[in-house]
């Protein structure tokens, strides 16, 4: 059982979360862990361990497909609302929790329209506000200087790394409380990856980040807390330094030293 | 065993360029290439042939009637004692019917495509889609009588001074007829928009409606344009419905409540009579056909440029 550190502010808490796509096999098996405010939490583990599935529970992405039952809770602080509850509209959840995907997925629109998409969807009309937010988000994503002269050209013209930072800017423009990153650098070259990692460290001042990554070095570099998952179970959760230097569980140790996974 | 070894050695031997085996092989390749070329060329040749006949049969017409008269005269009465040869009434009738048809087919086709692609699960889609496509299987002559006997009287209850033959009901029915063409192609285009774009939109807090209209449709625009162009071509070329329900009277009007005649309907009307070969009435069929070809070609060119301009890579 994971102890919650009382000295830190909670942003979300996963409580006994189980989830399955089909009836037989459980993909998540009673996972419990805290997500601390303005910290980076990394989810690591071998392929098929359920880390992406867990991440996609946070913004109810599973609701888009033939709905499966969520069992357990994800409590969002400060108001302590269970975002998995049937009474909660997934759209409201997604308005507060942003997500960046593995593959950069800019919309076939201009750079500007990509960044302000969330605002348009929310019905924001005020042009000055929209422009202000666009600039701020692009600056936060470290992309402003590269694209400020061509905001009206197509987002497809950007390189892969720029597209991914554009997707981060798009998620940031609506000032989400939690930002979910699903292997955000797996499709990028090393330089773009370094860019995005610097960005994550910069961003955690303002926003809580949950990142799924296959790259253990990345988890060690950017995260404050790490959760190691294996076959749907949360094996170990703790401060990143502890997980990487002094893991309590044998399986965690084997995984981070590269003996399997 | 010995046999196999012999064969293998024969296959692996390099032969000179003039060796009979290689000559035979070259000949066979050439024959295959020729057959493939002829198959591909046949459709091109037929098209060229059609254009050639249309143009060559139209040329004598323009020796009698000047191009200026043809394009500016507002009456089309080639079979009257005092013939007038202005294509405008026919072009007008064609464009007007097409316009009415598209007013029905584009919104309904796009909406049903959106519904099928974005809102339903596969079970519903598997039932609805074939039913919708059945609309395309109904013979056009049935649609013609449907327009004349059912739609027109219905419309006359709402618009009392609607004439018995009119563009409106013909256009509406053509519109219904081409819905499946538009919806089917548009749906294919929308379904081929990759799922990660949809997920990206949903993750931003967009509703299904916003995702469909702000992301999926713009991303599929190029394919949707092709669907519209096909619909336009079908509407322009449609003959039976207009021949039956629109009245075959070449009126130079933009009022859809009036009877009118389209280019296709004129061709049907005149082809059924017994015109002497080489007479000007006979030639006018070819001229009408040529005009129709130019019109559809124009729409195809416009569609081609729209498609190219809005082609999205994702």
Coordinates of C-alpha atoms in Angstrom, one line a residue:
Chain A
X1 CA 0.0 0.0 0.0
X2 CA 1.3 3.4 -1.0
X3 CA 1.7 5.9 1.8
X4 CA 0.6 9.5 1.0
X5 CA 3.1 12.1 2.1
X6 CA 1.2 14.5 4.2
X7 CA 3.7 17.3 3.6
X8 CA 2.8 17.5 0.0
X9 CA -0.2 19.0 -1.7
X10 CA -2.3 16.3 -3.5
X11 CA -3.6 17.0 -7.0
X12 CA -5.2 13.6 -7.6
X13 CA -5.4 10.3 -6.0
X14 CA -5.9 6.9 -7.6
X15 CA -7.8 4.6 -5.3
X16 CA -8.1 0.9 -5.9
X17 CA -8.5 1.4 -9.7
X18 CA -9.2 -1.7 -11.7
X19 CA -10.0 -1.6 -15.4
X20 CA -10.4 -4.1 -18.2
X21 CA -11.1 -3.8 -21.9
X22 CA -12.8 -7.1 -22.3
X23 CA -14.5 -9.0 -19.5
X24 CA -11.9 -11.7 -18.9
X25 CA -8.6 -9.9 -18.5
X26 CA -7.9 -7.1 -16.1
X27 CA -5.5 -4.6 -17.5
X28 CA -5.3 -2.6 -14.2
X29 CA -5.5 -4.5 -10.9
X30 CA -6.4 -2.3 -8.0
X31 CA -3.9 0.4 -8.5
X32 CA -3.5 3.1 -5.8
X33 CA -1.2 6.0 -5.9
X34 CA -1.0 9.7 -5.2
X35 CA -0.4 12.4 -7.8
X36 CA 1.3 15.4 -6.1
X37 CA 0.6 19.0 -7.1
X38 CA 3.3 20.6 -9.4
X39 CA 5.4 17.5 -9.5
X40 CA 6.2 15.1 -12.3
X41 CA 5.0 11.6 -11.8
X42 CA 6.5 9.0 -14.2
X43 CA 4.8 5.7 -15.0
X44 CA 7.3 3.1 -16.1
X45 CA 7.1 -0.6 -16.8
X46 CA 7.4 -3.1 -19.7
X47 CA 5.0 -3.0 -22.6
X48 CA 1.5 -4.2 -21.8
X49 CA 1.9 -3.4 -18.1
X50 CA -1.1 -1.0 -18.2
X51 CA 0.7 2.3 -17.8
X52 CA -0.9 3.9 -20.8
X53 CA -4.3 2.4 -19.8
X54 CA -3.9 4.1 -16.4
X55 CA -3.0 7.4 -18.0
X56 CA -6.0 7.3 -20.3
X57 CA -8.2 6.8 -17.2
X58 CA -7.3 10.2 -16.0
X59 CA -9.1 12.0 -18.9
X60 CA -11.6 9.2 -19.5
X61 CA -10.3 8.5 -23.0
X62 CA -11.7 4.9 -22.6
X63 CA -15.2 6.4 -22.8
X64 CA -14.7 7.0 -26.5
X65 CA -14.8 3.3 -27.2
X66 CA -17.3 0.6 -26.2
X67 CA -17.4 1.5 -22.5
X68 CA -15.8 -0.7 -20.0
X69 CA -16.4 -0.4 -16.3
X70 CA -14.0 1.6 -14.2
X71 CA -13.8 0.2 -10.7
X72 CA -12.3 2.3 -8.0
X73 CA -11.7 6.0 -8.0
X74 CA -9.5 8.8 -9.2
X75 CA -10.1 11.7 -6.9
X76 CA -9.3 15.1 -8.3
X77 CA -8.3 17.7 -5.7
X78 CA -9.0 20.3 -4.4
X79 CA -12.8 19.5 -4.5
X80 CA -12.2 15.8 -4.2
X81 CA -14.4 14.8 -7.1
X82 CA -14.3 11.3 -8.4
X83 CA -13.6 11.8 -12.1
X84 CA -14.5 8.3 -13.0
X85 CA -18.0 8.7 -11.6
X86 CA -20.8 8.0 -14.1
X87 CA -22.3 11.4 -13.0
X88 CA -19.3 13.3 -14.3
X89 CA -19.3 14.3 -17.9
X90 CA -16.0 13.1 -19.5
X91 CA -15.9 16.4 -21.5
X92 CA -15.7 18.3 -18.2
X93 CA -12.8 16.1 -17.1
X94 CA -11.0 16.6 -20.4
X95 CA -11.4 20.4 -20.0
X96 CA -9.4 20.3 -16.9
X97 CA -6.9 17.6 -17.7
X98 CA -4.9 18.0 -20.9
X99 CA -3.1 15.3 -22.9
X100 CA -0.2 15.0 -25.3
X101 CA 0.0 11.8 -27.3
X102 CA 2.8 9.5 -28.4
X103 CA 2.7 10.6 -32.0
X104 CA 2.5 14.3 -32.7
X105 CA -1.1 14.9 -33.9
X106 CA -1.5 18.5 -34.9
X107 CA -4.9 19.2 -36.6
X108 CA -4.9 20.0 -40.3
X109 CA -5.2 23.7 -39.5
X110 CA -2.9 26.7 -39.1
X111 CA -0.4 26.8 -36.2
X112 CA -2.5 29.5 -34.5
X113 CA -5.8 27.5 -34.9
X114 CA -4.1 24.5 -33.4
X115 CA -3.0 26.3 -30.3
X116 CA -6.4 28.0 -29.7
X117 CA -8.5 24.9 -30.5
X118 CA -9.3 24.3 -26.9
X119 CA -10.4 27.9 -26.5
X120 CA -12.6 27.7 -29.6
X121 CA -14.1 24.5 -28.3
X122 CA -14.9 26.2 -25.0
X123 CA -16.7 29.0 -27.0
X124 CA -14.2 31.7 -26.1
X125 CA -14.9 34.6 -28.5
X126 CA -12.6 37.5 -27.3
X127 CA -9.9 37.9 -30.0
X128 CA -7.4 39.7 -27.7
X129 CA -7.7 37.0 -25.1
X130 CA -7.3 34.3 -27.6
X131 CA -4.2 35.9 -29.1
X132 CA -2.7 36.5 -25.7
X133 CA -3.2 32.9 -24.7
X134 CA -1.8 31.6 -27.9
X135 CA 1.4 33.6 -27.4
X136 CA 1.7 32.5 -23.8
X137 CA 1.2 28.8 -24.6
X138 CA 3.7 28.9 -27.4
X139 CA 6.2 30.6 -25.2
X140 CA 5.7 28.0 -22.5
X141 CA 6.2 25.3 -25.0
X142 CA 9.4 27.0 -26.2
X143 CA 8.1 27.3 -29.7
X144 CA 7.2 31.0 -29.9
X145 CA 10.5 32.3 -31.4
X146 CA 10.4 29.6 -34.1
X147 CA 6.8 30.1 -35.3
X148 CA 5.8 33.7 -34.3
X149 CA 6.3 34.9 -38.0
X150 CA 4.2 32.1 -39.5
X151 CA 1.3 31.5 -37.1
X152 CA -1.0 31.3 -40.1
X153 CA 0.9 28.6 -42.0
X154 CA -0.1 25.0 -41.7
X155 CA 1.0 23.1 -38.7
X156 CA 1.9 20.2 -41.0
X157 CA 4.9 22.3 -42.2
X158 CA 6.6 21.9 -38.8
X159 CA 9.2 19.3 -38.0
X160 CA 8.2 16.3 -35.8
X161 CA 9.8 17.9 -32.6
X162 CA 8.1 21.2 -33.3
X163 CA 4.8 19.5 -33.9
X164 CA 5.1 17.8 -30.5
X165 CA 5.8 21.1 -28.8
X166 CA 2.9 22.5 -30.7
X167 CA 0.7 19.8 -29.2
X168 CA 2.0 20.6 -25.8
X169 CA 1.2 24.3 -26.4
X170 CA -2.3 23.3 -27.5
X171 CA -2.8 21.4 -24.3
X172 CA -1.4 24.3 -22.2
X173 CA -3.5 27.0 -23.9
X174 CA -6.5 26.1 -21.8
X175 CA -4.4 26.1 -18.6
X176 CA -5.1 22.5 -17.5
X177 CA -4.6 21.4 -13.9
X178 CA -3.0 18.1 -14.9
X179 CA -1.1 17.4 -18.1
X180 CA -0.9 13.8 -19.2
X181 CA 2.0 12.9 -21.5
X182 CA 1.9 9.5 -23.2
X183 CA 5.4 8.7 -24.3
X184 CA 5.8 12.2 -25.7
X185 CA 9.3 11.8 -27.1
X186 CA 9.2 8.2 -28.5
X187 CA 8.7 9.5 -32.0
X188 CA 11.3 12.3 -31.7
X189 CA 15.0 12.5 -32.4
X190 CA 17.5 13.0 -29.5
X191 CA 17.7 16.8 -29.9
X192 CA 13.9 17.3 -29.9
X193 CA 13.7 14.9 -27.0
X194 CA 16.1 17.0 -25.0
X195 CA 14.0 20.0 -25.9
X196 CA 10.8 18.4 -24.6
X197 CA 12.5 17.1 -21.5
X198 CA 13.7 20.6 -20.6
X199 CA 10.2 21.8 -21.2
X200 CA 8.7 19.3 -18.8
X201 CA 11.0 20.4 -16.0
X202 CA 10.2 24.0 -16.8
X203 CA 6.4 23.3 -16.9
X204 CA 6.1 21.6 -13.5
X205 CA 6.3 24.9 -11.8
X206 CA 2.8 25.6 -13.0
X207 CA 1.2 22.3 -13.8
X208 CA 1.0 18.8 -12.5
X209 CA 2.4 16.3 -14.9
X210 CA 1.9 12.6 -15.3
X211 CA 4.2 11.0 -17.9
X212 CA 4.3 7.5 -19.4
X213 CA 7.7 6.7 -20.7
X214 CA 9.7 3.7 -22.0
X215 CA 12.9 5.6 -21.5
X216 CA 14.2 4.9 -18.0
X217 CA 16.8 7.7 -18.3
X218 CA 14.0 10.1 -19.2
X219 CA 12.0 9.0 -16.1
X220 CA 15.1 9.5 -13.9
X221 CA 15.8 12.9 -15.5
X222 CA 12.4 14.6 -15.5
X223 CA 10.3 13.0 -12.8
X224 CA 10.0 13.6 -9.0
X225 CA 8.0 10.4 -8.3
X226 CA 8.0 7.2 -10.2
X227 CA 5.5 4.3 -10.3
X228 CA 6.7 1.0 -11.6
X229 CA 3.9 -1.2 -13.0
X230 CA 4.0 -4.8 -14.1
X231 CA 1.2 -6.8 -15.6
X232 CA -1.5 -4.4 -14.3
X233 CA -0.2 -4.2 -10.8
X234 CA 1.5 -1.2 -9.3
X235 CA 4.7 -2.8 -7.9
X236 CA 6.4 0.1 -6.4
X237 CA 5.8 3.8 -6.0
X238 CA 8.1 6.4 -4.5
X239 CA 10.4 9.3 -5.0
X240 CA 12.3 8.8 -8.2
X241 CA 15.7 8.9 -6.5
X242 CA 14.7 6.1 -4.3
X243 CA 13.2 4.0 -7.0
X244 CA 16.3 4.3 -9.1
X245 CA 18.9 3.9 -6.4
X246 CA 17.3 1.8 -3.8
X247 CA 14.2 -0.1 -5.0
X248 CA 12.4 -2.1 -2.5
X249 CA 11.1 -4.8 -4.8
X250 CA 13.2 -7.3 -6.7
X251 CA 11.2 -6.8 -9.9
X252 CA 11.7 -3.1 -9.9
X253 CA 15.4 -3.6 -9.5
X254 CA 15.5 -6.1 -12.4
X255 CA 13.6 -3.7 -14.6
X256 CA 15.6 -0.6 -14.0
X257 CA 18.9 -2.5 -14.3
X258 CA 17.7 -3.7 -17.7
X259 CA 17.4 -7.4 -16.8
X260 CA 13.9 -7.5 -18.4
X261 CA 11.4 -5.3 -20.1
Chain B
X1 CA 17.4 -36.7 -58.9
X2 CA 19.6 -36.4 -61.9
X3 CA 16.8 -34.8 -63.7
X4 CA 16.4 -32.0 -61.1
X5 CA 20.1 -31.4 -61.1
X6 CA 20.0 -31.0 -64.9
X7 CA 17.1 -28.6 -64.7
X8 CA 18.7 -26.5 -62.0
X9 CA 21.9 -26.2 -64.0
X10 CA 20.0 -25.2 -67.1
X11 CA 18.1 -22.4 -65.2
X12 CA 21.2 -21.0 -63.6
X13 CA 23.2 -20.9 -66.9
X14 CA 23.7 -17.4 -68.4
X15 CA 22.6 -17.4 -72.0
X16 CA 23.7 -15.0 -74.7
X17 CA 21.3 -12.3 -75.7
X18 CA 20.3 -14.1 -78.9
X19 CA 19.7 -17.4 -77.3
X20 CA 16.3 -18.7 -78.3
X21 CA 15.2 -19.0 -74.6
X22 CA 15.9 -15.3 -74.0
X23 CA 14.4 -14.2 -77.3
X24 CA 11.2 -16.1 -76.4
X25 CA 11.2 -14.5 -73.0
X26 CA 11.6 -11.1 -74.5
X27 CA 8.8 -11.7 -77.0
X28 CA 6.5 -12.9 -74.3
X29 CA 7.2 -9.8 -72.2
X30 CA 6.6 -7.6 -75.2
X31 CA 3.2 -9.3 -75.9
X32 CA 2.1 -8.9 -72.3
X33 CA 3.1 -5.2 -72.3
X34 CA 1.2 -4.7 -75.5
X35 CA -1.9 -6.3 -74.2
X36 CA -1.8 -4.2 -71.0
X37 CA -1.1 -1.1 -73.1
X38 CA -4.1 -1.8 -75.3
X39 CA -6.4 -2.3 -72.3
X40 CA -5.3 1.0 -70.8
X41 CA -5.5 2.8 -74.1
X42 CA -9.0 1.6 -74.9
X43 CA -10.7 3.9 -72.5
X44 CA -8.5 6.8 -73.6
X45 CA -9.3 6.0 -77.2
X46 CA -13.0 5.8 -76.6
X47 CA -12.9 9.2 -74.9
X48 CA -10.9 10.7 -77.7
X49 CA -13.3 9.2 -80.2
X50 CA -16.4 10.6 -78.4
X51 CA -14.8 14.1 -78.3
X52 CA -13.8 13.8 -81.9
X53 CA -17.3 12.9 -83.1
X54 CA -18.9 15.6 -80.9
X55 CA -16.6 18.2 -82.3
X56 CA -16.6 17.1 -85.9
X57 CA -20.4 16.9 -86.0
X58 CA -20.8 20.2 -84.2
X59 CA -18.5 22.1 -86.6
X60 CA -21.1 22.2 -89.5
X61 CA -23.6 23.6 -87.0
X62 CA -21.5 26.6 -86.3
X63 CA -21.2 27.3 -90.0
X64 CA -24.9 28.0 -90.0
X65 CA -25.2 29.5 -86.5
X66 CA -22.6 31.9 -85.2
X67 CA -21.0 31.2 -81.9
X68 CA -22.2 34.6 -80.6
X69 CA -25.8 33.7 -81.5
X70 CA -25.4 30.3 -79.9
X71 CA -24.2 31.8 -76.6
X72 CA -26.3 34.9 -76.4
X73 CA -29.7 34.1 -78.0
X74 CA -32.3 33.4 -75.3
X75 CA -34.5 30.9 -77.2
X76 CA -33.8 27.4 -78.2
X77 CA -36.2 26.3 -80.9
X78 CA -34.2 24.3 -83.5
X79 CA -37.2 22.4 -84.8
X80 CA -39.5 25.3 -85.3
X81 CA -40.2 26.9 -88.7
X82 CA -38.2 29.9 -87.6
X83 CA -35.5 28.2 -85.6
X84 CA -33.6 30.0 -82.8
X85 CA -30.4 28.5 -81.5
X86 CA -29.6 29.9 -78.1
X87 CA -28.1 27.4 -75.7
X88 CA -28.8 29.6 -72.7
X89 CA -32.3 28.2 -71.8
X90 CA -30.9 24.7 -71.8
X91 CA -27.8 25.6 -69.8
X92 CA -30.0 27.5 -67.4
X93 CA -32.4 24.6 -67.0
X94 CA -29.5 22.2 -66.4
X95 CA -27.8 24.5 -63.9
X96 CA -31.1 25.2 -62.1
X97 CA -32.0 21.5 -61.7
X98 CA -28.5 20.7 -60.6
X99 CA -28.6 23.6 -58.1
X100 CA -31.9 22.4 -56.6
X101 CA -30.6 18.9 -56.4
X102 CA -27.4 19.9 -54.7
X103 CA -29.3 22.0 -52.2
X104 CA -30.9 18.7 -51.1
X105 CA -28.0 16.3 -51.6
X106 CA -25.0 18.2 -50.2
X107 CA -26.5 18.9 -46.7
X108 CA -28.3 15.6 -46.4
X109 CA -25.4 13.6 -47.9
X110 CA -22.8 15.3 -45.6
X111 CA -25.0 14.9 -42.5
X112 CA -25.7 11.2 -43.2
X113 CA -22.0 10.6 -43.8
X114 CA -21.1 12.4 -40.6
X115 CA -23.7 10.3 -38.7
X116 CA -22.5 7.0 -40.2
X117 CA -18.8 7.8 -39.7
X118 CA -18.8 9.6 -36.4
X119 CA -21.9 8.7 -34.5
X120 CA -22.9 5.1 -35.0
X121 CA -21.3 1.9 -34.1
X122 CA -20.6 -0.8 -36.7
X123 CA -23.9 -2.6 -36.1
X124 CA -26.1 0.3 -37.0
X125 CA -23.8 1.3 -39.9
X126 CA -24.0 -2.2 -41.4
X127 CA -27.8 -1.8 -41.5
X128 CA -28.2 1.8 -42.5
X129 CA -25.5 2.0 -45.2
X130 CA -26.9 -0.7 -47.5
X131 CA -30.4 0.7 -47.1
X132 CA -29.1 4.2 -48.1
X133 CA -27.2 2.7 -51.0
X134 CA -30.4 1.1 -52.2
X135 CA -31.5 4.6 -53.1
X136 CA -28.9 4.4 -55.9
X137 CA -30.3 1.1 -57.1
X138 CA -33.7 2.4 -57.9
X139 CA -34.1 2.9 -61.7
X140 CA -34.1 6.6 -62.6
X141 CA -37.4 6.2 -64.5
X142 CA -39.0 5.3 -61.2
X143 CA -37.7 8.5 -59.7
X144 CA -39.1 10.4 -62.7
X145 CA -42.6 9.2 -62.1
X146 CA -42.1 9.6 -58.4
X147 CA -41.4 13.3 -59.0
X148 CA -44.3 13.8 -61.4
X149 CA -47.0 11.8 -59.7
X150 CA -46.1 12.1 -56.0
X151 CA -43.7 15.0 -55.3
X152 CA -45.3 17.6 -57.6
X153 CA -48.9 17.2 -56.2
X154 CA -47.4 17.3 -52.7
X155 CA -45.6 20.5 -53.5
X156 CA -48.7 22.0 -55.2
X157 CA -50.5 21.8 -51.8
X158 CA -47.8 24.1 -50.4
X159 CA -47.2 26.2 -53.5
X160 CA -50.6 26.4 -55.3
X161 CA -49.3 28.1 -58.5
X162 CA -46.7 25.5 -59.1
X163 CA -47.0 24.2 -62.7
X164 CA -47.5 20.5 -63.3
X165 CA -44.1 20.2 -64.8
X166 CA -41.4 22.1 -62.9
X167 CA -37.8 22.2 -62.1
X168 CA -38.3 22.1 -58.3
X169 CA -39.7 18.7 -58.0
X170 CA -37.3 17.2 -60.5
X171 CA -34.4 18.8 -58.7
X172 CA -35.6 17.6 -55.3
X173 CA -35.9 14.1 -56.5
X174 CA -32.5 14.1 -58.3
X175 CA -31.2 15.4 -55.0
X176 CA -32.6 12.4 -53.1
X177 CA -31.2 10.2 -55.8
X178 CA -27.6 11.3 -55.5
X179 CA -27.6 11.4 -51.6
X180 CA -26.1 7.8 -51.5
X181 CA -23.3 8.8 -53.9
X182 CA -22.3 11.7 -51.7
X183 CA -22.8 10.1 -48.4
X184 CA -21.0 6.9 -49.3
X185 CA -17.9 8.6 -50.6
X186 CA -17.9 11.3 -48.0
X187 CA -18.2 8.7 -45.3
X188 CA -15.2 6.7 -46.7
X189 CA -13.2 10.0 -46.7
X190 CA -14.2 10.7 -43.1
X191 CA -13.5 7.2 -41.9
X192 CA -10.0 7.3 -43.3
X193 CA -9.2 10.3 -41.1
X194 CA -6.8 8.7 -38.5
X195 CA -8.1 8.0 -35.0
X196 CA -5.3 10.0 -33.3
X197 CA -6.7 13.2 -34.8
X198 CA -10.1 12.5 -33.2
X199 CA -8.5 11.5 -29.9
X200 CA -6.5 14.8 -30.0
X201 CA -9.7 16.7 -30.4
X202 CA -11.6 14.8 -27.7
X203 CA -8.6 15.2 -25.3
X204 CA -9.0 19.0 -25.7
X205 CA -12.5 18.7 -24.3
X206 CA -14.3 18.8 -27.6
X207 CA -17.7 17.2 -28.1
X208 CA -18.4 14.6 -30.8
X209 CA -20.1 17.4 -32.8
X210 CA -17.2 19.7 -32.5
X211 CA -14.7 16.9 -33.3
X212 CA -16.7 16.0 -36.4
X213 CA -17.2 19.5 -37.8
X214 CA -13.9 21.1 -36.7
X215 CA -11.4 18.3 -37.2
X216 CA -12.8 15.3 -39.1
X217 CA -14.6 17.2 -41.9
X218 CA -11.8 19.6 -42.6
X219 CA -9.3 16.8 -42.6
X220 CA -11.4 14.8 -45.0
X221 CA -12.2 17.8 -47.1
X222 CA -10.4 16.7 -50.2
X223 CA -12.3 13.4 -50.3
X224 CA -15.6 15.1 -49.5
X225 CA -15.0 17.4 -52.5
X226 CA -14.6 14.4 -54.7
X227 CA -17.9 13.2 -53.4
X228 CA -19.6 16.5 -54.2
X229 CA -18.1 16.6 -57.7
X230 CA -19.4 13.1 -58.4
X231 CA -22.8 14.3 -57.2
X232 CA -22.7 17.4 -59.4
X233 CA -21.7 15.3 -62.4
X234 CA -24.6 12.9 -61.7
X235 CA -27.0 15.7 -61.3
X236 CA -25.9 17.5 -64.6
X237 CA -26.0 14.2 -66.5
X238 CA -29.3 13.0 -65.1
X239 CA -31.8 12.6 -67.9
X240 CA -34.9 10.5 -67.1
X241 CA -36.2 12.5 -64.1
X242 CA -36.0 15.8 -65.8
X243 CA -37.4 14.4 -69.1
X244 CA -40.4 13.1 -67.2
X245 CA -41.0 15.7 -64.5
X246 CA -39.5 19.0 -65.7
X247 CA -41.6 19.5 -68.8
X248 CA -39.3 19.6 -71.8
X249 CA -39.9 23.3 -72.4
X250 CA -36.8 25.3 -72.9
X251 CA -37.6 28.3 -70.8
X252 CA -35.0 31.0 -70.1
X253 CA -35.8 31.4 -66.5
X254 CA -34.2 31.0 -63.0
X255 CA -37.6 30.3 -61.5
X256 CA -37.7 26.7 -60.3
X257 CA -41.5 26.7 -60.2
X258 CA -41.6 26.9 -64.0
X259 CA -41.1 24.0 -66.4
X260 CA -37.7 23.9 -68.1
X261 CA -35.6 21.7 -70.2
X262 CA -32.1 20.5 -69.5
X263 CA -29.5 19.7 -72.1
X264 CA -29.9 16.0 -71.5
X265 CA -33.7 16.2 -71.8
X266 CA -33.4 18.0 -75.1
X267 CA -31.1 15.2 -76.4
X268 CA -33.6 12.6 -75.5
X269 CA -36.5 14.5 -77.0
X270 CA -34.8 15.1 -80.3
X271 CA -33.2 11.7 -80.6
X272 CA -36.5 10.0 -80.4
X273 CA -37.8 11.9 -83.4
X274 CA -36.8 11.0 -86.9
X275 CA -34.4 13.7 -87.9
X276 CA -32.7 13.4 -91.3
X277 CA -29.0 12.8 -91.0
X278 CA -27.0 15.9 -91.5
X279 CA -29.9 18.3 -90.9
X280 CA -29.3 21.2 -88.5
X281 CA -31.6 19.6 -85.9
X282 CA -29.5 16.5 -86.1
X283 CA -26.4 18.5 -85.6
X284 CA -27.9 20.4 -82.6
X285 CA -27.8 17.1 -80.7
X286 CA -24.1 17.0 -81.0
X287 CA -23.7 20.6 -80.1
X288 CA -25.9 20.0 -77.0
X289 CA -23.8 17.0 -76.1
X290 CA -20.6 19.0 -76.5
X291 CA -21.9 21.7 -74.3
X292 CA -22.7 19.2 -71.6
X293 CA -19.3 17.7 -71.9
X294 CA -17.7 21.1 -71.5
X295 CA -19.8 21.8 -68.4
X296 CA -19.0 18.6 -66.6
X297 CA -15.3 19.0 -67.6
X298 CA -15.4 22.5 -66.0
X299 CA -16.8 21.1 -62.8
X300 CA -14.2 18.4 -62.8
X301 CA -11.4 20.8 -63.3
X302 CA -12.7 23.0 -60.4
X303 CA -13.0 20.0 -58.2
X304 CA -9.5 18.9 -59.1
X305 CA -8.1 22.2 -58.0
X306 CA -10.1 22.3 -54.8
X307 CA -8.9 18.9 -54.0
X308 CA -5.3 19.8 -54.6
X309 CA -5.6 23.0 -52.7
X310 CA -7.2 21.4 -49.6
X311 CA -5.3 18.1 -49.7
X312 CA -4.3 17.5 -46.1
X313 CA -1.4 15.3 -45.2
X314 CA -1.9 13.7 -41.9

